[in-house]
Amino acid sequence: QQQVKQSPQSLIVQKGGISIINCAYENTAFDYFPWYQQFPGKGPALLIAIRPDVSEKKEGRFTISFNKSAKQFSLHIMDSQPGDSATYFCAASRGSGGYQKVTFGIGTKLQVIP
Amino acid sequence: DTGVSQDPRHKITKRGQNVTFRCDPISEHNRLYWYRQTLGQGPEFLTYFQNEAQLEKSRLLSDRFSAERPKGSFSTLEIQRTEQGDSAMYLCASSFGDSSYEQYFGPGTRLTVT
């Protein structure tokens, strides 16, 4: 079963616009919510992350909004640029035997057009 | 380059053949993970090593799959009697420390089974 649901699967945004990707989870044991960015031919790279005791985290043009009661979180990319074109994965992790076991969403392919 | 490296980057093999992939984690990272990523999906956890000990294996890791991490440094993932369903990107990640919230991914090995 899909423990982390992500939408949309693809997104086209004009340069300068706002990109929004949404995720939802079921398991309340998750205690860390990272977002990964993946370019073609590369492995995923951590972009930004949030813990469930915080409702929002901002790093530059990237913001995570977190709603613990609804078990939902989202990534907002402000002033989207063509260089942001990539696949974005939301994820949720929980401690398991001393490490964080990460469950990924299906991914959102973002295309920013000039 | 001090990131996670994987070799080979691409592997084409015929069904029934054995293949072996190598992962070199970031120096001094004591935790190492293998994931599988199929087209249009997020990475799925396969197995986890803390130093040289393999501490967790996913149900996705059938008996045809074996992973090792001798001396707690590099790791190998072997697939025996490959099947077309094994075609995927195999990603390695590493992390350090007790918290290990951030995992650093390598570029992956893309396997095609014909």
Tab-separated table of N, CA and C in Angstrom, chain A residues 18-88:
chain	number	residue	atom	x	y	z
A	18	ILE	N	4.271	30.016	-8.959
A	18	ILE	CA	4.420	29.210	-7.740
A	18	ILE	C	4.099	27.756	-8.071
A	19	SER	N	5.004	26.871	-7.701
A	19	SER	CA	4.780	25.434	-7.866
A	19	SER	C	4.343	24.880	-6.527
A	20	ILE	N	3.284	24.072	-6.528
A	20	ILE	CA	2.771	23.497	-5.282
A	20	ILE	C	2.597	22.000	-5.455
A	21	ILE	N	3.201	21.251	-4.563
A	21	ILE	CA	3.110	19.785	-4.574
A	21	ILE	C	2.587	19.346	-3.217
A	22	ASN	N	1.619	18.448	-3.235
A	22	ASN	CA	0.957	18.034	-2.003
A	22	ASN	C	1.225	16.575	-1.666
A	23	CYS	N	1.313	16.312	-0.378
A	23	CYS	CA	1.508	14.942	0.087
A	23	CYS	C	0.651	14.672	1.316
A	24	ALA	N	0.290	13.406	1.481
A	24	ALA	CA	-0.484	12.992	2.644
A	24	ALA	C	0.072	11.671	3.158
A	25	TYR	N	-0.040	11.451	4.434
A	25	TYR	CA	0.469	10.215	5.028
A	25	TYR	C	-0.532	9.663	6.013
A	26	GLU	N	-0.376	8.400	6.367
A	26	GLU	CA	-1.288	7.745	7.302
A	26	GLU	C	-0.629	7.406	8.638
A	27	ASN	N	0.633	7.006	8.572
A	27	ASN	CA	1.305	6.480	9.764
A	27	ASN	C	1.746	7.617	10.685
A	28	THR	N	1.140	7.709	11.850
A	28	THR	CA	1.483	8.787	12.781
A	28	THR	C	2.839	8.569	13.452
A	29	ALA	N	3.479	7.442	13.194
A	29	ALA	CA	4.821	7.193	13.745
A	29	ALA	C	5.897	7.950	12.976
A	30	PHE	N	5.564	8.453	11.789
A	30	PHE	CA	6.544	9.228	11.030
A	30	PHE	C	6.933	10.474	11.836
A	31	ASP	N	8.246	10.757	11.884
A	31	ASP	CA	8.686	11.899	12.684
A	31	ASP	C	9.615	12.846	11.935
A	32	TYR	N	9.725	12.675	10.633
A	32	TYR	CA	10.599	13.532	9.839
A	32	TYR	C	10.086	13.494	8.418
A	33	PHE	N	9.980	14.677	7.801
A	33	PHE	CA	9.350	14.764	6.486
A	33	PHE	C	10.255	15.544	5.541
A	34	PRO	N	11.085	14.821	4.780
A	34	PRO	CA	11.992	15.489	3.839
A	34	PRO	C	11.413	15.563	2.439
A	35	TRP	N	11.909	16.492	1.689
A	35	TRP	CA	11.627	16.582	0.261
A	35	TRP	C	12.947	16.399	-0.479
A	36	TYR	N	12.896	15.569	-1.518
A	36	TYR	CA	14.079	15.318	-2.322
A	36	TYR	C	13.845	15.838	-3.739
A	37	GLN	N	14.928	16.300	-4.348
A	37	GLN	CA	14.914	16.778	-5.723
A	37	GLN	C	15.809	15.850	-6.538
A	38	GLN	N	15.305	15.401	-7.686
A	38	GLN	CA	16.083	14.492	-8.510
A	38	GLN	C	16.114	14.982	-9.951
A	39	PHE	N	17.321	15.195	-10.456
A	39	PHE	CA	17.514	15.533	-11.860
A	39	PHE	C	17.778	14.250	-12.644
A	40	PRO	N	17.480	14.253	-13.946
A	40	PRO	CA	17.706	13.041	-14.753
A	40	PRO	C	19.145	12.548	-14.648
A	41	GLY	N	19.281	11.255	-14.432
A	41	GLY	CA	20.610	10.660	-14.352
A	41	GLY	C	21.314	10.855	-13.023
A	42	LYS	N	20.633	11.450	-12.075
A	42	LYS	CA	21.235	11.696	-10.757
A	42	LYS	C	20.407	11.018	-9.674
A	43	GLY	N	21.041	10.833	-8.515
A	43	GLY	CA	20.282	10.340	-7.383
A	43	GLY	C	19.521	11.472	-6.713
A	44	PRO	N	18.544	11.149	-5.886
A	44	PRO	CA	17.797	12.192	-5.169
A	44	PRO	C	18.713	12.953	-4.219
A	45	ALA	N	18.450	14.235	-4.078
A	45	ALA	CA	19.214	15.080	-3.155
A	45	ALA	C	18.248	15.782	-2.213
A	46	LEU	N	18.588	15.778	-0.931
A	46	LEU	CA	17.719	16.425	0.048
A	46	LEU	C	17.603	17.912	-0.240
A	47	LEU	N	16.361	18.393	-0.288
A	47	LEU	CA	16.087	19.792	-0.595
A	47	LEU	C	15.759	20.575	0.664
A	48	ILE	N	14.817	20.068	1.411
A	48	ILE	CA	14.349	20.729	2.627
A	48	ILE	C	13.584	19.696	3.434
A	49	ALA	N	13.543	19.865	4.743
A	49	ALA	CA	12.849	18.887	5.581
A	49	ALA	C	12.198	19.581	6.769
A	50	ILE	N	11.209	18.908	7.364
A	50	ILE	CA	10.480	19.484	8.491
A	50	ILE	C	10.141	18.388	9.496
A	51	ARG	N	10.042	18.772	10.750
A	51	ARG	CA	9.577	17.847	11.788
A	51	ARG	C	8.126	18.185	12.122
A	52	PRO	N	7.365	17.246	12.656
A	52	PRO	CA	5.918	17.448	12.824
A	52	PRO	C	5.527	18.462	13.888
A	53	ASP	N	6.491	18.960	14.669
A	53	ASP	CA	6.139	19.966	15.669
A	53	ASP	C	6.235	21.388	15.127
A	54	VAL	N	6.502	21.497	13.827
A	54	VAL	CA	6.636	22.804	13.177
A	54	VAL	C	5.614	22.875	12.046
A	55	SER	N	4.946	24.005	11.874
A	55	SER	CA	3.906	24.101	10.844
A	55	SER	C	4.433	24.622	9.510
A	56	GLU	N	5.583	25.278	9.544
A	56	GLU	CA	6.118	25.803	8.299
A	56	GLU	C	7.629	25.946	8.401
A	57	LYS	N	8.308	25.696	7.292
A	57	LYS	CA	9.753	25.907	7.232
A	57	LYS	C	10.083	26.486	5.872
A	58	LYS	N	10.887	27.524	5.883
A	58	LYS	CA	11.227	28.210	4.644
A	58	LYS	C	12.732	28.240	4.471
A	59	GLU	N	13.180	27.894	3.262
A	59	GLU	CA	14.588	28.009	2.921
A	59	GLU	C	14.676	28.598	1.510
A	60	GLY	N	14.998	29.886	1.469
A	60	GLY	CA	15.057	30.552	0.176
A	60	GLY	C	13.695	30.569	-0.492
A	61	ARG	N	13.631	30.051	-1.708
A	61	ARG	CA	12.352	30.032	-2.440
A	61	ARG	C	11.495	28.819	-2.109
A	62	PHE	N	11.990	27.935	-1.272
A	62	PHE	CA	11.297	26.689	-0.960
A	62	PHE	C	10.677	26.744	0.435
A	63	THR	N	9.396	26.386	0.513
A	63	THR	CA	8.676	26.396	1.790
A	63	THR	C	7.913	25.086	1.940
A	64	ILE	N	8.015	24.483	3.117
A	64	ILE	CA	7.171	23.338	3.463
A	64	ILE	C	6.088	23.846	4.401
A	65	SER	N	4.845	23.496	4.104
A	65	SER	CA	3.734	23.719	5.026
A	65	SER	C	3.296	22.370	5.557
A	66	PHE	N	3.095	22.277	6.872
A	66	PHE	CA	2.800	20.989	7.502
A	66	PHE	C	1.540	21.105	8.345
A	67	ASN	N	0.590	20.208	8.116
A	67	ASN	CA	-0.660	20.173	8.878
A	67	ASN	C	-0.749	18.814	9.564
A	68	LYS	N	-0.363	18.796	10.837
A	68	LYS	CA	-0.284	17.527	11.562
A	68	LYS	C	-1.653	16.880	11.741
A	69	SER	N	-2.658	17.672	12.033
A	69	SER	CA	-3.983	17.094	12.293
A	69	SER	C	-4.568	16.468	11.030
A	70	ALA	N	-4.282	17.057	9.889
A	70	ALA	CA	-4.785	16.525	8.621
A	70	ALA	C	-3.839	15.496	8.019
A	71	LYS	N	-2.659	15.356	8.611
A	71	LYS	CA	-1.620	14.457	8.098
A	71	LYS	C	-1.297	14.775	6.639
A	72	GLN	N	-1.082	16.058	6.408
A	72	GLN	CA	-0.756	16.519	5.069
A	72	GLN	C	0.411	17.506	5.124
A	73	PHE	N	1.200	17.529	4.074
A	73	PHE	CA	2.250	18.518	3.967
A	73	PHE	C	2.474	18.844	2.494
A	74	SER	N	3.007	20.017	2.264
A	74	SER	CA	3.155	20.466	0.887
A	74	SER	C	4.443	21.252	0.708
A	75	LEU	N	4.897	21.268	-0.532
A	75	LEU	CA	6.080	22.034	-0.917
A	75	LEU	C	5.639	23.159	-1.841
A	76	HIS	N	6.049	24.360	-1.513
A	76	HIS	CA	5.795	25.512	-2.365
A	76	HIS	C	7.133	26.019	-2.894
A	77	ILE	N	7.217	26.180	-4.196
A	77	ILE	CA	8.411	26.769	-4.801
A	77	ILE	C	7.998	28.122	-5.357
A	78	MET	N	8.490	29.163	-4.731
A	78	MET	CA	8.158	30.519	-5.161
A	78	MET	C	9.075	30.934	-6.315
A	79	ASP	N	8.571	31.834	-7.155
A	79	ASP	CA	9.376	32.368	-8.267
A	79	ASP	C	10.078	31.215	-9.003
A	80	SER	N	9.311	30.242	-9.436
A	80	SER	CA	9.868	29.044	-10.065
A	80	SER	C	10.733	29.410	-11.272
A	81	GLN	N	11.853	28.698	-11.397
A	81	GLN	CA	12.815	28.943	-12.470
A	81	GLN	C	12.998	27.685	-13.323
A	82	PRO	N	13.398	27.865	-14.589
A	82	PRO	CA	13.629	26.674	-15.433
A	82	PRO	C	14.599	25.685	-14.803
A	83	GLY	N	15.565	26.163	-14.039
A	83	GLY	CA	16.507	25.291	-13.344
A	83	GLY	C	15.877	24.453	-12.254
A	84	ASP	N	14.637	24.780	-11.873
A	84	ASP	CA	13.917	23.976	-10.883
A	84	ASP	C	13.269	22.751	-11.517
A	85	SER	N	13.294	22.675	-12.837
A	85	SER	CA	12.683	21.538	-13.535
A	85	SER	C	13.385	20.254	-13.116
A	86	ALA	N	12.644	19.381	-12.490
A	86	ALA	CA	13.190	18.159	-11.901
A	86	ALA	C	12.011	17.337	-11.392
A	87	THR	N	12.320	16.175	-10.849
A	87	THR	CA	11.293	15.383	-10.172
A	87	THR	C	11.456	15.582	-8.666
A	88	TYR	N	10.357	15.854	-8.001
A	88	TYR	CA	10.365	16.103	-6.558
A	88	TYR	C	9.647	14.969	-5.840
